[in-house]
Structure formats: structure tokens, C-alpha cells
Coordinates of C-alpha atoms in Angstrom, one line a residue:
M1 CA 125.4 94.5 100.9
L2 CA 121.7 93.7 101.3
I3 CA 119.9 92.2 104.2
G4 CA 116.6 90.3 104.0
I5 CA 114.6 89.1 107.1
D6 CA 111.5 87.0 107.0
I7 CA 109.4 86.7 110.3
G8 CA 107.5 83.5 110.3
G9 CA 105.2 82.0 112.8
T10 CA 107.9 79.8 114.3
Y11 CA 111.3 81.0 113.0
T12 CA 112.8 84.3 111.8
D13 CA 115.2 83.8 108.9
G14 CA 117.8 86.3 107.7
V15 CA 120.4 86.5 104.9
L16 CA 123.2 88.9 104.1
C17 CA 123.8 89.2 100.3
D18 CA 126.6 90.7 98.3
Q19 CA 125.8 90.9 94.6
Q20 CA 125.0 87.4 93.5
Q21 CA 126.1 85.6 96.7
V22 CA 124.7 84.9 100.1
I23 CA 127.5 85.7 102.5
K24 CA 125.7 84.6 105.7
S25 CA 122.3 83.1 106.7
I26 CA 120.7 82.7 110.1
K27 CA 117.6 81.2 111.7
V28 CA 116.3 82.3 115.1
P29 CA 113.1 81.6 117.0
T30 CA 110.3 84.1 116.4
Q31 CA 109.5 86.0 119.6
K32 CA 106.1 87.3 120.6
I33 CA 107.3 90.9 120.0
I34 CA 108.3 91.0 116.3
S35 CA 110.8 93.8 116.6
H36 CA 112.8 91.7 119.1
S37 CA 113.1 88.9 116.5
I38 CA 114.3 91.5 114.0
E39 CA 116.9 92.9 116.3
N40 CA 118.1 89.4 117.2
A41 CA 118.4 88.5 113.5
L42 CA 120.2 91.8 112.6
T43 CA 122.6 91.4 115.4
Q44 CA 123.7 88.0 114.2
L45 CA 123.8 89.0 110.5
I46 CA 126.1 92.0 110.9
K47 CA 128.4 90.5 113.4
D48 CA 132.0 90.8 112.0
W49 CA 130.8 93.4 109.5
E50 CA 130.9 97.1 109.4
P51 CA 127.4 98.5 109.6
S52 CA 128.3 101.1 106.9
K53 CA 128.5 98.3 104.4
I54 CA 124.8 97.5 104.7
K55 CA 123.0 99.4 101.9
Q56 CA 119.4 98.2 102.4
I57 CA 117.3 96.1 104.7
T58 CA 114.0 94.5 103.6
L59 CA 111.6 92.9 106.0
S60 CA 108.8 90.4 105.4
T61 CA 106.7 90.8 108.4
T62 CA 103.5 89.2 109.8
L63 CA 102.6 92.3 111.9
I64 CA 99.5 93.4 110.1
T65 CA 98.4 89.9 109.1
N66 CA 98.5 88.8 112.8
L67 CA 96.6 91.9 114.0
I68 CA 93.8 91.2 111.6
M69 CA 93.7 87.4 111.9
E70 CA 93.8 87.6 115.7
E71 CA 91.1 90.3 115.6
K72 CA 93.1 92.7 117.7
L73 CA 91.4 95.7 116.0
A74 CA 89.5 98.7 117.5
K75 CA 85.7 98.7 117.2
T76 CA 84.9 100.4 114.0
G77 CA 81.9 101.6 112.0
M78 CA 81.4 102.6 108.4
L79 CA 79.4 105.7 107.1
L80 CA 78.6 104.9 103.5
F81 CA 77.3 106.9 100.6
P82 CA 76.1 104.1 98.3
G83 CA 74.2 106.4 95.9
P84 CA 71.5 104.9 93.6
G85 CA 71.5 101.3 92.5
A86 CA 73.5 99.8 95.4
D87 CA 72.4 97.9 98.5
P88 CA 75.3 97.8 100.9
Q89 CA 73.5 95.2 103.1
Q90 CA 74.1 92.7 100.2
L91 CA 77.8 93.5 99.9
K92 CA 80.8 92.2 101.8
F93 CA 81.8 95.0 104.1
A94 CA 84.1 94.1 107.0
C95 CA 82.4 96.0 109.9
P96 CA 79.1 97.5 110.9
L97 CA 77.7 100.2 108.7
Q98 CA 75.2 103.1 108.5
I99 CA 73.9 104.4 105.2
L100 CA 73.9 108.2 104.5
K101 CA 72.1 110.3 101.9
G102 CA 74.4 111.9 99.3
A103 CA 75.8 110.7 96.1
I104 CA 78.5 111.2 93.4
D105 CA 78.1 109.9 89.8
Y106 CA 80.7 108.0 87.7
R107 CA 82.0 111.3 86.4
G108 CA 82.6 112.7 89.9
R109 CA 79.6 115.1 89.9
V110 CA 77.6 115.6 93.1
I111 CA 74.1 114.4 92.3
E112 CA 72.7 114.3 95.9
S113 CA 73.6 116.5 98.8
I114 CA 74.4 115.4 102.3
D115 CA 71.7 115.0 104.9
W116 CA 73.5 116.4 108.0
S117 CA 70.9 115.2 110.4
A118 CA 71.3 111.7 109.2
V119 CA 75.1 112.0 109.6
E120 CA 74.7 113.1 113.2
K121 CA 72.2 110.4 113.9
A122 CA 74.6 107.7 112.5
V123 CA 77.5 108.9 114.5
E124 CA 75.5 109.0 117.7
Y125 CA 74.4 105.4 117.0
F126 CA 78.0 104.3 116.7
L127 CA 78.9 106.1 119.9
K128 CA 76.2 104.1 121.8
Q129 CA 77.9 100.9 120.4
A130 CA 81.2 102.0 122.0
I131 CA 82.7 102.4 118.5
T132 CA 85.8 104.6 118.5
H133 CA 86.9 104.5 114.8
L134 CA 84.9 105.5 111.8
V135 CA 85.4 105.0 108.0
V136 CA 83.7 107.4 105.6
A137 CA 83.3 105.9 102.1
G138 CA 81.3 106.6 99.0
K139 CA 80.9 105.1 95.6
F140 CA 82.9 107.1 93.1
S141 CA 84.5 109.2 95.8
Q142 CA 87.9 108.5 94.3
R143 CA 86.8 110.8 91.4
N144 CA 85.4 113.4 93.7
P145 CA 86.2 113.2 97.5
N146 CA 84.0 116.2 98.3
L147 CA 81.3 114.3 100.3
E148 CA 83.8 112.2 102.2
L149 CA 86.0 115.2 103.2
K150 CA 83.0 117.2 104.4
V151 CA 81.8 114.4 106.7
V152 CA 85.3 113.8 108.0
E153 CA 85.7 117.5 108.8
F154 CA 82.3 117.5 110.6
I155 CA 83.2 114.5 112.7
R156 CA 86.6 115.8 113.7
E157 CA 85.1 119.1 114.8
K158 CA 82.1 117.8 116.7
Y159 CA 83.4 114.4 117.9
S160 CA 87.1 114.9 118.4
E161 CA 87.4 111.7 120.5
L162 CA 86.7 109.6 117.4
K163 CA 89.3 108.6 114.9
V164 CA 88.1 108.9 111.3
I165 CA 89.4 108.3 107.8
P166 CA 88.1 108.9 104.3
S167 CA 88.4 105.9 101.9
H168 CA 89.8 107.9 99.0
Q169 CA 93.0 108.6 100.9
V170 CA 93.7 104.9 101.3
S171 CA 93.0 103.8 97.7
G172 CA 91.8 105.3 94.5
L173 CA 90.2 102.0 93.3
L174 CA 86.8 102.2 91.6
N175 CA 85.6 99.2 93.5
W176 CA 84.2 100.9 96.6
V177 CA 83.7 97.8 98.7
R178 CA 87.5 97.0 98.5
R179 CA 88.3 100.6 99.1
S180 CA 86.0 100.8 102.2
N181 CA 87.4 97.6 103.6
G182 CA 90.9 98.8 102.9
A183 CA 90.2 102.0 104.9
Y184 CA 88.8 100.0 107.8
Y185 CA 91.9 97.8 108.1
T186 CA 94.2 100.7 107.5
L187 CA 92.6 102.8 110.2
T188 CA 92.7 100.0 112.8
T189 CA 96.3 99.0 112.1
Q190 CA 98.0 102.3 111.7
E191 CA 98.9 102.8 115.4
A192 CA 100.5 99.4 115.7
N193 CA 102.4 100.0 112.5
Y194 CA 103.6 103.4 113.8
Q195 CA 104.9 101.7 117.0
F196 CA 106.6 99.0 114.9
R197 CA 108.4 101.7 112.9
E198 CA 109.6 103.5 116.0
K199 CA 111.0 100.2 117.4
I200 CA 112.8 99.5 114.1
I201 CA 114.3 102.9 114.0
K202 CA 115.6 102.5 117.6
T203 CA 117.0 99.1 116.7
L204 CA 118.9 100.6 113.7
Q205 CA 120.3 103.3 115.9
K206 CA 121.3 100.8 118.5
L207 CA 123.2 98.7 115.9
N208 CA 124.7 101.8 114.1
L209 CA 122.8 100.9 110.9
N210 CA 122.1 103.9 108.6
C211 CA 120.4 102.5 105.5
P212 CA 116.9 102.4 103.9
V213 CA 114.4 99.9 105.3
N214 CA 111.8 98.4 103.0
I215 CA 108.8 96.3 103.7
L216 CA 107.8 93.4 101.4
K217 CA 104.3 93.7 99.8
A218 CA 101.7 91.0 99.0
D219 CA 102.5 91.3 95.3
G220 CA 106.2 90.7 95.6
G221 CA 107.3 94.3 95.5
T222 CA 108.5 96.5 98.4
L223 CA 107.7 99.9 99.8
P224 CA 109.7 102.1 102.2
L225 CA 109.1 101.8 105.9
D226 CA 107.8 105.3 106.2
T227 CA 105.4 104.8 103.3
S228 CA 104.0 101.7 105.0
L229 CA 102.6 104.0 107.7
K230 CA 100.1 105.3 105.0
F231 CA 99.6 101.9 103.4
P232 CA 100.0 99.2 106.1
L233 CA 97.6 96.9 104.4
E234 CA 100.0 96.5 101.4
T235 CA 102.3 94.4 103.7
I236 CA 99.8 91.5 104.4
F237 CA 100.6 88.0 103.1
S238 CA 104.2 89.0 102.4
G239 CA 105.5 85.5 103.4
P240 CA 104.3 83.7 100.2
A241 CA 105.6 86.6 98.1
A242 CA 109.0 86.3 99.8
S243 CA 109.2 82.5 99.3
T244 CA 108.2 82.8 95.6
L245 CA 110.8 85.4 94.9
G246 CA 113.4 83.3 96.8
A247 CA 112.5 80.3 94.7
L248 CA 113.0 82.4 91.6
A249 CA 116.4 83.7 92.8
C250 CA 117.6 80.2 93.5
T251 CA 116.5 78.6 90.2
G252 CA 116.8 81.1 87.4
E253 CA 114.8 83.6 85.4
N254 CA 112.8 81.2 83.2
T255 CA 111.5 78.9 86.0
T256 CA 108.0 77.5 85.7
A257 CA 107.0 75.6 88.9
V258 CA 104.8 75.3 91.9
V259 CA 106.5 76.8 95.0
I260 CA 105.8 75.1 98.3
D261 CA 107.0 76.8 101.5
M262 CA 106.5 74.7 104.6
G263 CA 107.3 76.5 107.9
G264 CA 106.6 75.3 111.4
T265 CA 102.9 76.3 111.4
T266 CA 101.7 76.6 107.8
T267 CA 102.4 75.6 104.2
D268 CA 102.1 78.3 101.5
L269 CA 101.5 77.5 97.8
A270 CA 102.3 79.8 94.9
L271 CA 103.1 79.5 91.2
L272 CA 105.9 80.7 88.9
L273 CA 105.2 81.0 85.2
A274 CA 108.2 81.6 82.9
G275 CA 110.0 83.4 85.8
K276 CA 107.0 85.5 86.9
P277 CA 105.0 85.0 90.0
L278 CA 101.3 84.5 89.2
L279 CA 99.2 87.4 90.5
S280 CA 95.6 87.2 91.6
S281 CA 93.4 89.2 89.2
Q282 CA 90.9 89.6 92.0
G283 CA 93.3 91.0 94.5
A284 CA 93.7 90.0 98.2
F285 CA 91.0 88.8 100.5
I286 CA 91.0 88.6 104.3
K287 CA 88.5 85.9 105.3
K288 CA 85.6 86.7 102.9
Y289 CA 86.3 90.4 102.6
P290 CA 87.8 91.9 99.4
L291 CA 90.7 94.4 99.8
P292 CA 92.3 97.0 97.5
V293 CA 95.6 95.2 97.6
R294 CA 97.3 93.3 94.7
S295 CA 98.6 89.9 95.8
L296 CA 99.9 86.7 94.5
A297 CA 97.5 83.9 93.6
M298 CA 98.4 81.9 96.6
A299 CA 96.9 79.6 99.3
S300 CA 97.9 78.6 102.8
L301 CA 97.4 75.2 104.5
A302 CA 97.3 74.7 108.2
L303 CA 100.1 72.2 108.1
G304 CA 103.8 72.6 109.1
G305 CA 106.8 70.9 110.6
D306 CA 105.6 71.5 114.1
T307 CA 102.1 70.1 113.4
P308 CA 101.6 67.4 116.1
L309 CA 100.5 63.8 115.4
E310 CA 97.5 62.4 117.1
I311 CA 95.5 59.2 117.1
K312 CA 91.7 59.8 117.1
N313 CA 89.2 57.0 116.8
G314 CA 92.0 54.6 115.7
K315 CA 93.2 56.9 112.9
L316 CA 96.1 59.2 112.4
S317 CA 95.2 62.9 112.4
F318 CA 97.0 66.3 112.5
G319 CA 96.5 68.6 115.4
F320 CA 97.4 72.3 115.9
R321 CA 100.9 73.5 116.8
Q322 CA 101.7 73.4 120.5
G323 CA 105.4 74.2 120.3
Q324 CA 108.6 73.0 118.7
A325 CA 109.3 69.4 117.5
L326 CA 109.9 66.8 120.1
C327 CA 113.5 66.4 119.0
L328 CA 114.1 70.0 120.0
G329 CA 112.5 69.7 123.4
G330 CA 108.9 70.3 122.3
P331 CA 105.8 68.7 124.0
K332 CA 104.6 66.4 121.2
L333 CA 105.7 64.2 118.3
T334 CA 105.5 66.2 115.1
I335 CA 105.9 66.0 111.3
S336 CA 109.5 67.3 111.7
D337 CA 110.3 64.4 114.1
I338 CA 109.1 61.9 111.5
L339 CA 111.5 63.5 108.9
V340 CA 114.3 63.3 111.4
Y341 CA 113.6 59.6 112.2
S342 CA 113.3 58.8 108.4
G343 CA 116.6 60.5 107.6
Y344 CA 115.1 63.4 105.7
S345 CA 116.1 66.1 108.2
K346 CA 119.0 66.8 110.4
L347 CA 117.0 69.0 112.8
G348 CA 117.7 66.5 115.6
T349 CA 118.8 62.9 116.1
P350 CA 116.6 59.8 115.4
E351 CA 117.4 58.5 118.8
S352 CA 115.6 61.4 120.4
V353 CA 112.2 60.4 119.0
V354 CA 112.4 56.6 118.7
V355 CA 110.5 55.9 121.9
A356 CA 107.7 58.3 121.1
I357 CA 107.3 56.9 117.6
E358 CA 107.3 53.3 118.9
K359 CA 104.5 54.2 121.4
I360 CA 102.2 56.0 118.9
S361 CA 102.8 53.4 116.1
G362 CA 101.8 50.6 118.5
E363 CA 98.4 52.2 118.9
L364 CA 97.8 51.5 115.2
N365 CA 99.5 48.1 115.2
L366 CA 102.2 49.4 112.9
T367 CA 106.0 49.2 113.0
S368 CA 107.8 52.5 113.5
K369 CA 108.9 52.5 109.8
E370 CA 105.3 51.8 108.6
F371 CA 104.0 54.6 110.8
A372 CA 106.6 57.1 109.5
Q373 CA 105.6 56.2 105.9
L374 CA 101.9 56.7 106.8
V375 CA 102.6 60.2 108.2
L376 CA 104.6 61.3 105.2
N377 CA 102.1 59.9 102.7
K378 CA 99.3 61.7 104.5
V379 CA 101.2 65.0 104.4
I380 CA 101.8 64.6 100.7
K381 CA 98.2 63.6 100.1
K382 CA 97.0 66.7 102.0
I383 CA 99.3 69.0 99.9
E384 CA 98.3 67.4 96.6
L385 CA 94.6 67.9 97.4
K386 CA 95.2 71.6 98.1
L387 CA 97.3 71.8 94.9
A388 CA 94.5 70.3 92.8
E389 CA 92.1 72.9 94.3
M390 CA 94.6 75.7 93.6
F391 CA 95.2 74.7 90.0
K392 CA 91.5 75.0 89.3
S393 CA 91.7 78.6 90.6
W394 CA 95.0 79.4 88.9
E395 CA 93.7 78.2 85.5
E396 CA 91.0 80.9 85.8
E397 CA 93.6 83.6 86.0
P398 CA 94.2 85.6 82.7
A399 CA 98.0 85.4 83.1
Y400 CA 97.8 81.6 83.4
R401 CA 95.8 81.4 80.2
I402 CA 98.2 83.6 78.3
W403 CA 101.1 81.4 79.5
Q404 CA 99.3 78.3 78.2
V405 CA 98.9 80.0 74.8
L406 CA 102.5 81.1 74.6
S407 CA 104.2 78.1 76.2
P408 CA 105.0 74.9 74.3
Q409 CA 104.1 73.2 77.6
K410 CA 100.3 72.9 77.6
E411 CA 99.8 70.7 80.7
R412 CA 100.0 71.8 84.3
P413 CA 103.5 72.3 85.6
R414 CA 104.8 69.2 87.4
I415 CA 107.8 70.8 89.0
L416 CA 107.8 71.5 92.7
I417 CA 110.3 73.9 94.4
C418 CA 110.3 72.9 98.1
L419 CA 111.4 75.6 100.5
G420 CA 111.5 75.8 104.3
G421 CA 113.2 73.2 106.7
P422 CA 110.3 70.7 106.7
A423 CA 109.6 71.0 103.0
S424 CA 113.1 70.1 102.1
G425 CA 112.7 66.8 103.8
I426 CA 109.2 66.3 102.4
G427 CA 110.6 67.1 98.9
K428 CA 113.2 64.4 99.1
Y429 CA 110.6 61.8 100.2
W430 CA 108.1 63.0 97.6
Q431 CA 110.7 62.7 94.8
E432 CA 111.1 59.0 95.6
K433 CA 107.3 58.3 95.7
E434 CA 105.6 60.6 93.2
A435 CA 105.7 61.6 89.6
W436 CA 106.8 65.2 90.3
Q437 CA 110.1 66.7 89.6
I438 CA 111.3 68.0 92.9
I439 CA 113.8 70.9 93.3
V440 CA 115.2 71.6 96.8
P441 CA 117.6 74.6 96.3
P442 CA 120.7 74.8 98.4
L443 CA 119.3 77.8 100.4
A444 CA 115.8 76.3 100.7
E445 CA 115.6 76.9 104.5
V446 CA 116.2 80.6 104.2
A447 CA 114.7 81.3 100.8
N448 CA 112.0 83.6 102.2
A449 CA 114.7 85.9 103.6
L450 CA 116.5 85.8 100.3
G451 CA 113.4 86.7 98.4
A452 CA 112.9 89.7 100.7
A453 CA 116.5 90.9 100.2
L454 CA 116.4 90.8 96.4
A455 CA 112.8 92.1 95.8
K456 CA 112.5 95.2 93.7
T457 CA 110.4 98.2 94.9
T458 CA 107.3 98.2 92.7
L459 CA 104.5 100.6 92.1
I460 CA 101.3 100.4 90.0
M461 CA 99.2 103.5 89.1
D462 CA 95.8 103.5 87.5
L463 CA 94.9 107.0 86.2
F464 CA 91.5 108.4 85.3
I465 CA 91.3 111.7 83.5
D466 CA 88.1 113.7 82.6
T467 CA 89.1 116.8 80.5
E468 CA 85.6 118.2 80.6
Q469 CA 85.4 118.2 84.4
K470 CA 89.2 119.1 84.4
I471 CA 90.0 116.4 87.1
Y472 CA 92.2 113.4 87.4
T473 CA 92.2 110.6 90.0
T474 CA 94.5 107.6 90.6
N475 CA 94.4 104.4 92.7
L476 CA 97.1 105.8 94.9
G477 CA 95.4 107.2 98.0
G478 CA 95.4 111.0 97.9
L479 CA 97.0 111.4 94.4
Q480 CA 94.3 113.3 92.6
G481 CA 93.5 116.9 91.7
D482 CA 92.5 119.5 89.1
L483 CA 93.7 119.3 85.5
T484 CA 95.5 122.5 84.8
H485 CA 96.4 122.1 81.1
K486 CA 94.8 120.6 78.0
L487 CA 95.3 117.0 77.0
R488 CA 94.3 116.7 73.4
N489 CA 95.2 113.1 72.6
I490 CA 96.3 109.8 74.1
D491 CA 100.1 110.6 73.7
E492 CA 99.7 113.8 75.8
A493 CA 97.7 111.8 78.4
K494 CA 100.5 109.2 78.5
K495 CA 103.1 111.9 79.1
F496 CA 101.0 113.4 81.9
A497 CA 100.7 109.9 83.4
R498 CA 104.4 109.4 83.4
E499 CA 104.9 112.8 85.1
L500 CA 102.4 111.8 87.8
F501 CA 104.0 108.4 88.2
Q502 CA 107.4 110.0 88.8
Q503 CA 105.9 112.2 91.4
A504 CA 104.5 109.2 93.3
A505 CA 107.8 107.3 92.7
Q506 CA 109.7 109.8 94.8
D507 CA 107.5 109.0 97.8
W508 CA 108.2 105.3 97.3
H509 CA 112.0 105.8 97.0
L510 CA 112.0 104.2 93.5
D511 CA 115.1 104.1 91.4
P512 CA 114.5 106.8 88.7
T513 CA 116.2 104.5 86.1
E514 CA 113.7 101.7 86.8
S515 CA 111.9 100.8 83.6
L516 CA 108.1 101.4 83.3
E517 CA 105.5 99.5 81.4
I518 CA 102.1 100.7 80.2
L519 CA 99.5 98.2 81.1
Y520 CA 96.7 99.8 79.2
A521 CA 95.9 103.2 77.6
E522 CA 92.5 104.2 76.2
G523 CA 90.5 107.3 75.5
F524 CA 87.1 108.2 74.2
N525 CA 85.2 111.5 73.4
I526 CA 82.5 113.0 75.5
V527 CA 79.9 114.2 73.0
R528 CA 76.8 116.3 73.8
G529 CA 74.6 117.9 71.2
W530 CA 76.7 116.7 68.3
E531 CA 79.7 118.5 69.9
T532 CA 82.8 117.1 71.5
R533 CA 83.0 118.5 75.0
G534 CA 86.0 116.7 76.3
R535 CA 87.7 113.3 76.6
I536 CA 88.0 110.5 79.1
F537 CA 91.4 108.8 79.4
Q538 CA 92.3 105.7 81.4
I539 CA 95.9 104.7 81.7
G540 CA 97.8 102.1 83.7
L541 CA 101.5 102.2 84.5
Q542 CA 103.8 100.1 86.6
T543 CA 107.4 99.4 87.3
V544 CA 108.4 96.0 86.1
P545 CA 108.2 93.6 89.1
G546 CA 110.8 91.0 90.0
I547 CA 114.1 90.5 91.7
K548 CA 117.3 92.6 91.5
T549 CA 119.6 89.6 90.6
F550 CA 119.8 85.9 90.5
L551 CA 122.2 83.8 92.6
K552 CA 125.3 82.5 90.9
G553 CA 124.6 79.1 89.4
A554 CA 120.8 79.5 89.9
E555 CA 120.1 77.8 86.6
R556 CA 122.0 74.7 87.7
N557 CA 119.5 74.3 90.6
A558 CA 116.5 74.2 88.3

């Protein structure tokens, strides 16, 4: 049996699955300490079951996202080797920086040596700023980490009080801005992630659970808990990934629809095209900073079931969450309370909110029913405006354009899959009022946890080979080295790529029978003096993403 747990801002959801059925589902309040919420959910899920029957646990967690969004990060500086032709001051780096002399070219050759006096001066500058963490990053360092490694070694020997990380160990992406930002967020969240892992291990021991634990990634795949220590940034924005996979599991493998997941605090929007979540070709961003992380093409809206209703200057407005809905003992009237009053939710009883609705509707000279309709119409309008904005973005994605060419349906999808407690109620009202086809699956309220439980472990590898320099590098941090045998053509390069991929797959606990797809494979000769000196190969491989199975009767829900 499989367990999936999704930790949201308001509630933590969990499911226990056996093959194509959900045996048990639970919903508990999210506590301040995330590991406590997980323990509470696991305790309820495995009650009446032998722990030995649990074969895997997958967590969709907000740990890293919360640390970053709440700015609970150590003060950090970047030491950069931009090389010729780049002005770091004009690029989007996520923390203060100092520029060093030294450079690597696109082939991985050192074309400028390190100025050690400049390194020492830069470190001393950061120390005066009370900075305790340093990132060392250089353009093309993923093809030759020599400069990064030398500076890291120097800092660790002379300034042992500082924590330092080279960018190539975090990601092998060519885009050095994304790689540098990724190293920054990795360095500053690793300790919290390590503590989280220790708490999860203790929880498993306490509950006699002895099974693999995976963490959901932003692209809808998973990675083992231990591997997440090295790549904590991969786990950001896992909530939208979980809901999208959950929607797919509930509705069938050919689903094309917008997925709306409304929780207590936020609403997430994502897109399914012919049964595949739409990925962002630009990768993930935190605030304005680009990251070396694949993610869904998604958006979040600061609107949820616990969003309070306020009257400002004689008009209805939405505030910021202050607690649970009024019908559950919360402090203020919320969107969820309106759904309860209107008969679209069974979260509480209409009688528990009647007085509050009468009072606030009176301020606008409306009846309670008119006020309820005003609120729900405003919610729908707000979501539709965000959807219109997102469709403009989605339509720029290559995968969306390919879908338009291949699909007999040329217009924008007009199907909405509504997930989460509040979204289920909104969906029912929406279907009555708007020209959308609304799907509210039977397990809509715990679909995120279901998506986590059924997600496949996925891995993508971009490989660069230079046979003249006799080196290879990948986008997987640290997976690079010297080429020890000849690769004469693209087929031999593909074979080498598959061998490397299998090596990485062991670290990610991938199923060896999992099918692989080649994303691209190209090669060209290196010619000098009318003579071929070597070849450059670039190859992309990945495990096919998706879910392990669909629920029984999923197609009937679509």
C-alpha cells in the first residue's frame, strides 16, 4: 500500500492507496512544525493497519518554500567568475555579490587565472557585512569546476567559520544565473532540510514504519528523502504538482483541462494537456529570481476558503487569512462560510453564520442571499481574470503549441477540474452560472495527497561531451568527469549517456525497468587546420513522467 501526504497552509491531507483504490483519506490541521503534521497524518492513516503493509510514503511539503518566502535564510554572498562579456550587475542574482578575476571558456578551458588577492579582499568584505555563507559560481564551471573548487578549498582552509558551496555541485545547467541562485537557496536551506529528515526518520521509527520515503518535486516527479538533502530546491512548489497529478488520477489518462486547487489560503492553477501536466520551459522562479529547477507552468492566487470578507469604502473586498472559517470557530466571516450558507459546502451549518452574513450584507443594503451571490461572483471573476492571464503565458509554451497542432480541439480548454474543499463548492456554483464544464472528482478534497501517493520518481539528464578535451558534464550536480574511452559516433555517445543515467538512477532509487526517452541527441565535429580533432555531443534523457496508476472508474469522472 502507498501513502501520500500533502502539507498545505491550512490543512494536511493524507491518503492510503491500494492498487487503484483509496482505502482511507484524512484531513488534519497543519501545525507550525511540519513534522508534527506529518506524524499526526501518518498515525491516523495506519490506524488498524500493519505498518509492514506500507510500501512507500510520498510527501508534498512546503518546508523549503516557506523558508524562502518568509526570508528565514542565512546572510549569504556570491563570489562570481563572470568571464568576458557578462555584467553580473545587470543580471538577476538573489543575494549580494563580489566579482573575481578568472574565467573558463565554453569548452571548459581556463582562459584567465585566479587573482588570489581579489578573492581574499572579497571574502573580507563579506565578513564585515556579517555574512556567514558563501556561494562560488562561474560561467561554464559545469564544464570545468577547477576555479570554483580552488576558491572553495582556499576559503575552507583560511576561513573555517564560513559555510561555502560551489555552484557546479548543485546543478550542471549552462545558465549560470540559475545555477548560482540554486546554489544560494540550496546552501541556506540544507540545514533545515537535514533537521526535517531527522524528524521524519524518528517519526517512522516511532510508528514502526520501515519503507522508502519520497519527496514530491516541482515538476511532478519525486526524489528519495536522502537525495533531497543534496537537492532541497527541487521540492519547492510541490503543491500544484500534487494537485495536477491528483486531478489526472481521478479523471483518466487523456484529460485536457485546467486544474484549480483552492485551499484555505491560496488557489493554484495548472494545466493538463492530453493527460500530461504542462511544464514551464523557463523553469521555476522565486520572486524575480530564476532557478535551476523544472516546474509546472502554474500560478498561485492569494485567495482561499479562509479568506475573510471585508467592507471597505462601501465595497466588498477580500482580506488576508486570519484563521479558520467562522463556522468552525474562526474570527471572521470567510468565503467558506458563504459556501456553507449557500448550500455548496457541508463544512459547517448555515445557522452558524446567518447572523454574521445578515450584519455584513446590511452594510451594503443587500439581502443575505444577494450578498452571498455577490461574494461567489467576485471569487469567480477573480479566478477568471487570473486564468486569462495564465492562458496568455501557457500559449507561449512549446508544449502547448504542439498540443494545438496535434489536437482536433484548437480553442482553449473550457473544462475545469476543481479540487480542494472550497473549490468543490465554488465549482458547483460556477457550473450553474458560467459556460465552463466543471468536474468535481469524488476525492477532490484530498486530491493533492492522492497525486503525491501515485507520482512516479523522475529524473532528467542533460549530457555534454567534448572528446577533444576528453571531458563530460551533466546538469546533475557533481556528475561529471574525464572521458576514459573513445566515442566515435552518436550511437556510442547515446550508449554512454544511458550508462551514466543508470548510475545516477541508483542514487534516486529509480525502478531499473522504468522506460527512458531521449529528448534530443546531436553531435558535431571539432575541426582545426582542415583536420577533425574531436566531437561535441549533447544528449538529453529522462524517465517518462506521470503517475503509477489511475483510480478505478477515473474516466467516468471526466
